[in-house]
């Protein structure tokens, strides 16, 4: 799905990705944006304070020079590196775990009273080698479809959604076989 956005917004996204590229420490790869966006309304600290408190608490252990988390009115944005090795596009397994934590925080925030739309899209965005913008719908979370609900948006569903785009997840240069059905424990996750 290619979307035409206004030039000012595209310039801001291009600058964010270029800032990320300049700061991130990696040998090879293409910066990309993974956006979680509600169908209506906002998904930010002001509109979803319970969800964002959990996001801030649970995600610090996943962030690094190659994985950033941005807060925008329209939803959280993960900047990360897409690498190609032996013809296979890959993301780090910790990116899937981070996305899972965000979806779980959204569900918990809604349960605690946040007015967040339960219909969330996970978008993969960036610029190709020629500089053209792209935006692809990776996964849609729908409250009325149990197989696509926030509760079903676990790590396994995230991995399967990216697999439809021929993107796999790796950790330590091996394909991750990690099960994502349970929340990942990070240094900042309460036990």
PDB file of C-alpha atoms in Angstrom:
ATOM      1  CA  UNK A   1       0.000   0.000   0.000  1.00  0.00           C
ATOM      2  CA  UNK A   2       1.641   3.212  -1.118  1.00  0.00           C
ATOM      3  CA  UNK A   3       0.268   6.358   0.399  1.00  0.00           C
ATOM      4  CA  UNK A   4       0.879   9.867  -0.803  1.00  0.00           C
ATOM      5  CA  UNK A   5       1.527  12.150   2.148  1.00  0.00           C
ATOM      6  CA  UNK A   6       2.226  15.850   2.221  1.00  0.00           C
ATOM      7  CA  UNK A   7       5.763  16.950   1.404  1.00  0.00           C
ATOM      8  CA  UNK A   8       6.444  18.442   4.854  1.00  0.00           C
ATOM      9  CA  UNK A   9       5.535  15.179   6.604  1.00  0.00           C
ATOM     10  CA  UNK A  10       7.670  13.125   4.186  1.00  0.00           C
ATOM     11  CA  UNK A  11      10.606  15.456   4.827  1.00  0.00           C
ATOM     12  CA  UNK A  12      10.224  15.001   8.605  1.00  0.00           C
ATOM     13  CA  UNK A  13      10.151  11.207   8.245  1.00  0.00           C
ATOM     14  CA  UNK A  14      13.163  11.276   5.930  1.00  0.00           C
ATOM     15  CA  UNK A  15      15.097  13.409   8.473  1.00  0.00           C
ATOM     16  CA  UNK A  16      14.127  11.087  11.365  1.00  0.00           C
ATOM     17  CA  UNK A  17      15.367   8.059   9.431  1.00  0.00           C
ATOM     18  CA  UNK A  18      18.563   9.847   8.375  1.00  0.00           C
ATOM     19  CA  UNK A  19      19.221  10.972  11.973  1.00  0.00           C
ATOM     20  CA  UNK A  20      18.714   7.372  13.041  1.00  0.00           C
ATOM     21  CA  UNK A  21      21.092   6.119  10.323  1.00  0.00           C
ATOM     22  CA  UNK A  22      23.759   8.632  11.398  1.00  0.00           C
ATOM     23  CA  UNK A  23      23.485   7.695  15.067  1.00  0.00           C
ATOM     24  CA  UNK A  24      22.817   3.953  14.879  1.00  0.00           C
ATOM     25  CA  UNK A  25      25.833   1.695  15.025  1.00  0.00           C
ATOM     26  CA  UNK A  26      25.447  -1.039  12.432  1.00  0.00           C
ATOM     27  CA  UNK A  27      27.462  -2.416   9.548  1.00  0.00           C
ATOM     28  CA  UNK A  28      24.781  -2.607   6.910  1.00  0.00           C
ATOM     29  CA  UNK A  29      21.077  -2.138   6.717  1.00  0.00           C
ATOM     30  CA  UNK A  30      18.266   0.170   5.823  1.00  0.00           C
ATOM     31  CA  UNK A  31      16.529   2.289   8.462  1.00  0.00           C
ATOM     32  CA  UNK A  32      12.784   1.763   8.585  1.00  0.00           C
ATOM     33  CA  UNK A  33       9.828   2.960  10.603  1.00  0.00           C
ATOM     34  CA  UNK A  34       7.352   0.580  12.231  1.00  0.00           C
ATOM     35  CA  UNK A  35       4.292   2.607  13.197  1.00  0.00           C
ATOM     36  CA  UNK A  36       1.398   1.523  15.401  1.00  0.00           C
ATOM     37  CA  UNK A  37      -1.503   3.783  14.474  1.00  0.00           C
ATOM     38  CA  UNK A  38      -5.147   3.765  15.623  1.00  0.00           C
ATOM     39  CA  UNK A  39      -7.890   4.020  13.019  1.00  0.00           C
ATOM     40  CA  UNK A  40      -9.368   7.020  14.825  1.00  0.00           C
ATOM     41  CA  UNK A  41      -8.129   9.440  17.433  1.00  0.00           C
ATOM     42  CA  UNK A  42      -4.703   9.607  18.994  1.00  0.00           C
ATOM     43  CA  UNK A  43      -2.348   7.146  20.679  1.00  0.00           C
ATOM     44  CA  UNK A  44       0.030   9.248  22.753  1.00  0.00           C
ATOM     45  CA  UNK A  45       0.876   9.992  26.359  1.00  0.00           C
ATOM     46  CA  UNK A  46      -1.901  12.573  26.632  1.00  0.00           C
ATOM     47  CA  UNK A  47      -4.685  10.433  25.146  1.00  0.00           C
ATOM     48  CA  UNK A  48      -3.564   7.040  26.493  1.00  0.00           C
ATOM     49  CA  UNK A  49      -1.719   7.771  29.762  1.00  0.00           C
ATOM     50  CA  UNK A  50      -2.088   4.264  31.201  1.00  0.00           C
ATOM     51  CA  UNK A  51      -0.802   2.610  28.027  1.00  0.00           C
ATOM     52  CA  UNK A  52       2.096   5.042  27.738  1.00  0.00           C
ATOM     53  CA  UNK A  53       3.110   4.574  31.367  1.00  0.00           C
ATOM     54  CA  UNK A  54       3.380   0.844  30.652  1.00  0.00           C
ATOM     55  CA  UNK A  55       5.205   1.444  27.369  1.00  0.00           C
ATOM     56  CA  UNK A  56       7.774   3.631  29.123  1.00  0.00           C
ATOM     57  CA  UNK A  57       8.142   1.117  31.946  1.00  0.00           C
ATOM     58  CA  UNK A  58       8.381  -2.046  29.823  1.00  0.00           C
ATOM     59  CA  UNK A  59      10.329  -1.004  26.732  1.00  0.00           C
ATOM     60  CA  UNK A  60      13.547   0.569  27.989  1.00  0.00           C
ATOM     61  CA  UNK A  61      15.364  -2.766  27.955  1.00  0.00           C
ATOM     62  CA  UNK A  62      14.695  -3.161  24.218  1.00  0.00           C
ATOM     63  CA  UNK A  63      16.030   0.218  23.118  1.00  0.00           C
ATOM     64  CA  UNK A  64      19.561   0.621  21.792  1.00  0.00           C
ATOM     65  CA  UNK A  65      21.531   2.479  19.162  1.00  0.00           C
ATOM     66  CA  UNK A  66      19.748   0.360  16.529  1.00  0.00           C
ATOM     67  CA  UNK A  67      16.223   0.381  18.005  1.00  0.00           C
ATOM     68  CA  UNK A  68      14.566   3.680  18.862  1.00  0.00           C
ATOM     69  CA  UNK A  69      11.050   4.367  20.117  1.00  0.00           C
ATOM     70  CA  UNK A  70       9.338   7.640  19.247  1.00  0.00           C
ATOM     71  CA  UNK A  71       6.191   9.147  20.756  1.00  0.00           C
ATOM     72  CA  UNK A  72       3.838  10.854  18.303  1.00  0.00           C
ATOM     73  CA  UNK A  73       0.193  11.943  18.588  1.00  0.00           C
ATOM     74  CA  UNK A  74      -0.711   9.329  15.984  1.00  0.00           C
ATOM     75  CA  UNK A  75       0.977   6.460  17.823  1.00  0.00           C
ATOM     76  CA  UNK A  76       4.305   4.932  18.793  1.00  0.00           C
ATOM     77  CA  UNK A  77       6.988   4.620  16.126  1.00  0.00           C
ATOM     78  CA  UNK A  78       9.865   2.136  16.259  1.00  0.00           C
ATOM     79  CA  UNK A  79      12.911   3.049  14.184  1.00  0.00           C
ATOM     80  CA  UNK A  80      15.029   0.007  13.443  1.00  0.00           C
ATOM     81  CA  UNK A  81      17.328  -1.554  10.869  1.00  0.00           C
ATOM     82  CA  UNK A  82      16.208  -3.917   8.121  1.00  0.00           C
ATOM     83  CA  UNK A  83      19.162  -5.992   6.942  1.00  0.00           C
ATOM     84  CA  UNK A  84      19.638  -8.278   3.957  1.00  0.00           C
ATOM     85  CA  UNK A  85      21.709 -11.417   4.315  1.00  0.00           C
ATOM     86  CA  UNK A  86      21.804 -14.190   1.750  1.00  0.00           C
ATOM     87  CA  UNK A  87      18.746 -12.682   0.060  1.00  0.00           C
ATOM     88  CA  UNK A  88      16.681 -12.679   3.270  1.00  0.00           C
ATOM     89  CA  UNK A  89      15.314  -9.474   4.827  1.00  0.00           C
ATOM     90  CA  UNK A  90      15.609  -9.542   8.606  1.00  0.00           C
ATOM     91  CA  UNK A  91      14.800  -7.530  11.702  1.00  0.00           C
ATOM     92  CA  UNK A  92      16.137  -8.232  15.187  1.00  0.00           C
ATOM     93  CA  UNK A  93      13.938 -10.473  17.344  1.00  0.00           C
ATOM     94  CA  UNK A  94      13.902  -7.780  20.025  1.00  0.00           C
ATOM     95  CA  UNK A  95      11.898  -5.604  17.596  1.00  0.00           C
ATOM     96  CA  UNK A  96       9.081  -8.196  17.596  1.00  0.00           C
ATOM     97  CA  UNK A  97       9.222  -8.359  21.397  1.00  0.00           C
ATOM     98  CA  UNK A  98       9.106  -4.544  21.610  1.00  0.00           C
ATOM     99  CA  UNK A  99       6.065  -4.397  19.305  1.00  0.00           C
ATOM    100  CA  UNK A 100       4.390  -7.084  21.412  1.00  0.00           C
ATOM    101  CA  UNK A 101       4.964  -5.012  24.564  1.00  0.00           C
ATOM    102  CA  UNK A 102       3.376  -1.967  22.887  1.00  0.00           C
ATOM    103  CA  UNK A 103       0.278  -3.939  21.831  1.00  0.00           C
ATOM    104  CA  UNK A 104      -0.036  -5.410  25.341  1.00  0.00           C
ATOM    105  CA  UNK A 105       0.321  -1.948  26.888  1.00  0.00           C
ATOM    106  CA  UNK A 106      -2.436  -0.667  24.579  1.00  0.00           C
ATOM    107  CA  UNK A 107      -4.749  -3.474  25.724  1.00  0.00           C
ATOM    108  CA  UNK A 108      -3.948  -2.821  29.395  1.00  0.00           C
ATOM    109  CA  UNK A 109      -4.411   0.929  28.897  1.00  0.00           C
ATOM    110  CA  UNK A 110      -7.841   0.420  27.362  1.00  0.00           C
ATOM    111  CA  UNK A 111      -8.744  -1.825  30.298  1.00  0.00           C
ATOM    112  CA  UNK A 112      -7.632   0.942  32.686  1.00  0.00           C
ATOM    113  CA  UNK A 113      -9.791   3.567  30.970  1.00  0.00           C
ATOM    114  CA  UNK A 114      -7.710   4.981  28.110  1.00  0.00           C
ATOM    115  CA  UNK A 115      -9.917   6.163  25.242  1.00  0.00           C
ATOM    116  CA  UNK A 116      -7.732   4.448  22.657  1.00  0.00           C
ATOM    117  CA  UNK A 117      -9.329   2.956  19.536  1.00  0.00           C
ATOM    118  CA  UNK A 118      -8.902  -0.846  19.707  1.00  0.00           C
ATOM    119  CA  UNK A 119      -8.449  -0.929  15.932  1.00  0.00           C
ATOM    120  CA  UNK A 120      -4.711  -0.552  15.411  1.00  0.00           C
ATOM    121  CA  UNK A 121      -2.569  -0.867  12.296  1.00  0.00           C
ATOM    122  CA  UNK A 122       1.091  -1.893  12.267  1.00  0.00           C
ATOM    123  CA  UNK A 123       2.734  -0.128   9.327  1.00  0.00           C
ATOM    124  CA  UNK A 124       6.174  -0.647   7.785  1.00  0.00           C
ATOM    125  CA  UNK A 125       7.397   2.628   6.274  1.00  0.00           C
ATOM    126  CA  UNK A 126      10.510   4.053   4.754  1.00  0.00           C
ATOM    127  CA  UNK A 127      12.250   5.008   1.550  1.00  0.00           C
ATOM    128  CA  UNK A 128      13.509   2.594  -1.086  1.00  0.00           C
ATOM    129  CA  UNK A 129      16.912   2.724  -2.805  1.00  0.00           C
ATOM    130  CA  UNK A 130      15.634   5.325  -5.272  1.00  0.00           C
ATOM    131  CA  UNK A 131      14.337   7.540  -2.456  1.00  0.00           C
ATOM    132  CA  UNK A 132      10.647   6.812  -3.075  1.00  0.00           C
ATOM    133  CA  UNK A 133       8.419   6.609  -0.001  1.00  0.00           C
ATOM    134  CA  UNK A 134       6.645   3.338   0.785  1.00  0.00           C
ATOM    135  CA  UNK A 135       4.105   2.346   3.410  1.00  0.00           C
ATOM    136  CA  UNK A 136       2.865  -1.218   3.870  1.00  0.00           C
ATOM    137  CA  UNK A 137       0.178  -2.540   6.186  1.00  0.00           C
ATOM    138  CA  UNK A 138       1.857  -5.408   8.061  1.00  0.00           C
ATOM    139  CA  UNK A 139      -0.926  -6.222  10.502  1.00  0.00           C
ATOM    140  CA  UNK A 140      -4.382  -4.932  11.401  1.00  0.00           C
ATOM    141  CA  UNK A 141      -5.775  -5.422  14.900  1.00  0.00           C
ATOM    142  CA  UNK A 142      -9.593  -5.587  14.897  1.00  0.00           C
ATOM    143  CA  UNK A 143     -11.678  -5.866  18.098  1.00  0.00           C
ATOM    144  CA  UNK A 144     -14.503  -7.796  16.403  1.00  0.00           C
ATOM    145  CA  UNK A 145     -12.226 -10.461  14.909  1.00  0.00           C
ATOM    146  CA  UNK A 146     -10.833 -12.639  17.731  1.00  0.00           C
ATOM    147  CA  UNK A 147      -7.960 -13.853  15.552  1.00  0.00           C
ATOM    148  CA  UNK A 148      -6.940 -10.217  14.981  1.00  0.00           C
ATOM    149  CA  UNK A 149      -7.695  -8.705  18.405  1.00  0.00           C
ATOM    150  CA  UNK A 150      -5.236  -6.979  20.720  1.00  0.00           C
ATOM    151  CA  UNK A 151      -5.057 -10.159  22.805  1.00  0.00           C
ATOM    152  CA  UNK A 152      -4.087 -12.129  19.676  1.00  0.00           C
ATOM    153  CA  UNK A 153      -1.430  -9.556  18.698  1.00  0.00           C
ATOM    154  CA  UNK A 154       1.293 -11.513  20.439  1.00  0.00           C
ATOM    155  CA  UNK A 155       4.800 -12.056  19.188  1.00  0.00           C
ATOM    156  CA  UNK A 156       3.853 -15.102  17.127  1.00  0.00           C
ATOM    157  CA  UNK A 157       1.231 -13.072  15.237  1.00  0.00           C
ATOM    158  CA  UNK A 158       3.768 -10.291  14.678  1.00  0.00           C
ATOM    159  CA  UNK A 159       6.369 -12.732  13.340  1.00  0.00           C
ATOM    160  CA  UNK A 160       3.774 -14.314  11.021  1.00  0.00           C
ATOM    161  CA  UNK A 161       2.607 -10.898   9.781  1.00  0.00           C
ATOM    162  CA  UNK A 162       6.148  -9.888   8.821  1.00  0.00           C
ATOM    163  CA  UNK A 163       6.730 -13.304   7.234  1.00  0.00           C
ATOM    164  CA  UNK A 164       4.003 -12.414   4.712  1.00  0.00           C
ATOM    165  CA  UNK A 165       6.379  -9.629   3.603  1.00  0.00           C
ATOM    166  CA  UNK A 166       9.296 -12.122   3.514  1.00  0.00           C
ATOM    167  CA  UNK A 167      10.876 -10.546   6.593  1.00  0.00           C
ATOM    168  CA  UNK A 168      12.149 -12.800   9.363  1.00  0.00           C
ATOM    169  CA  UNK A 169      13.510 -12.033  12.815  1.00  0.00           C
ATOM    170  CA  UNK A 170      17.042 -12.872  13.907  1.00  0.00           C
ATOM    171  CA  UNK A 171      19.053 -12.610  17.086  1.00  0.00           C
ATOM    172  CA  UNK A 172      22.810 -13.101  17.301  1.00  0.00           C
ATOM    173  CA  UNK A 173      23.020 -13.933  13.596  1.00  0.00           C
ATOM    174  CA  UNK A 174      20.756 -16.970  13.912  1.00  0.00           C
ATOM    175  CA  UNK A 175      17.089 -17.114  13.071  1.00  0.00           C
ATOM    176  CA  UNK A 176      15.159 -16.658  16.264  1.00  0.00           C
ATOM    177  CA  UNK A 177      13.015 -19.593  17.305  1.00  0.00           C
ATOM    178  CA  UNK A 178      11.983 -17.752  20.457  1.00  0.00           C
ATOM    179  CA  UNK A 179       8.345 -18.096  21.446  1.00  0.00           C
ATOM    180  CA  UNK A 180       6.702 -14.716  21.873  1.00  0.00           C
ATOM    181  CA  UNK A 181       3.446 -15.926  23.394  1.00  0.00           C
ATOM    182  CA  UNK A 182       4.424 -14.645  26.855  1.00  0.00           C
ATOM    183  CA  UNK A 183       5.492 -11.051  27.577  1.00  0.00           C
ATOM    184  CA  UNK A 184       9.235 -10.635  27.396  1.00  0.00           C
ATOM    185  CA  UNK A 185      11.005  -9.828  30.639  1.00  0.00           C
ATOM    186  CA  UNK A 186      13.240  -6.804  30.449  1.00  0.00           C
ATOM    187  CA  UNK A 187      15.311  -5.139  33.110  1.00  0.00           C
ATOM    188  CA  UNK A 188      12.438  -2.693  33.666  1.00  0.00           C
ATOM    189  CA  UNK A 189       9.547  -5.163  33.698  1.00  0.00           C
ATOM    190  CA  UNK A 190       8.063  -5.645  37.151  1.00  0.00           C
ATOM    191  CA  UNK A 191       8.337  -9.238  38.294  1.00  0.00           C
TER     192      UNK A 191
END
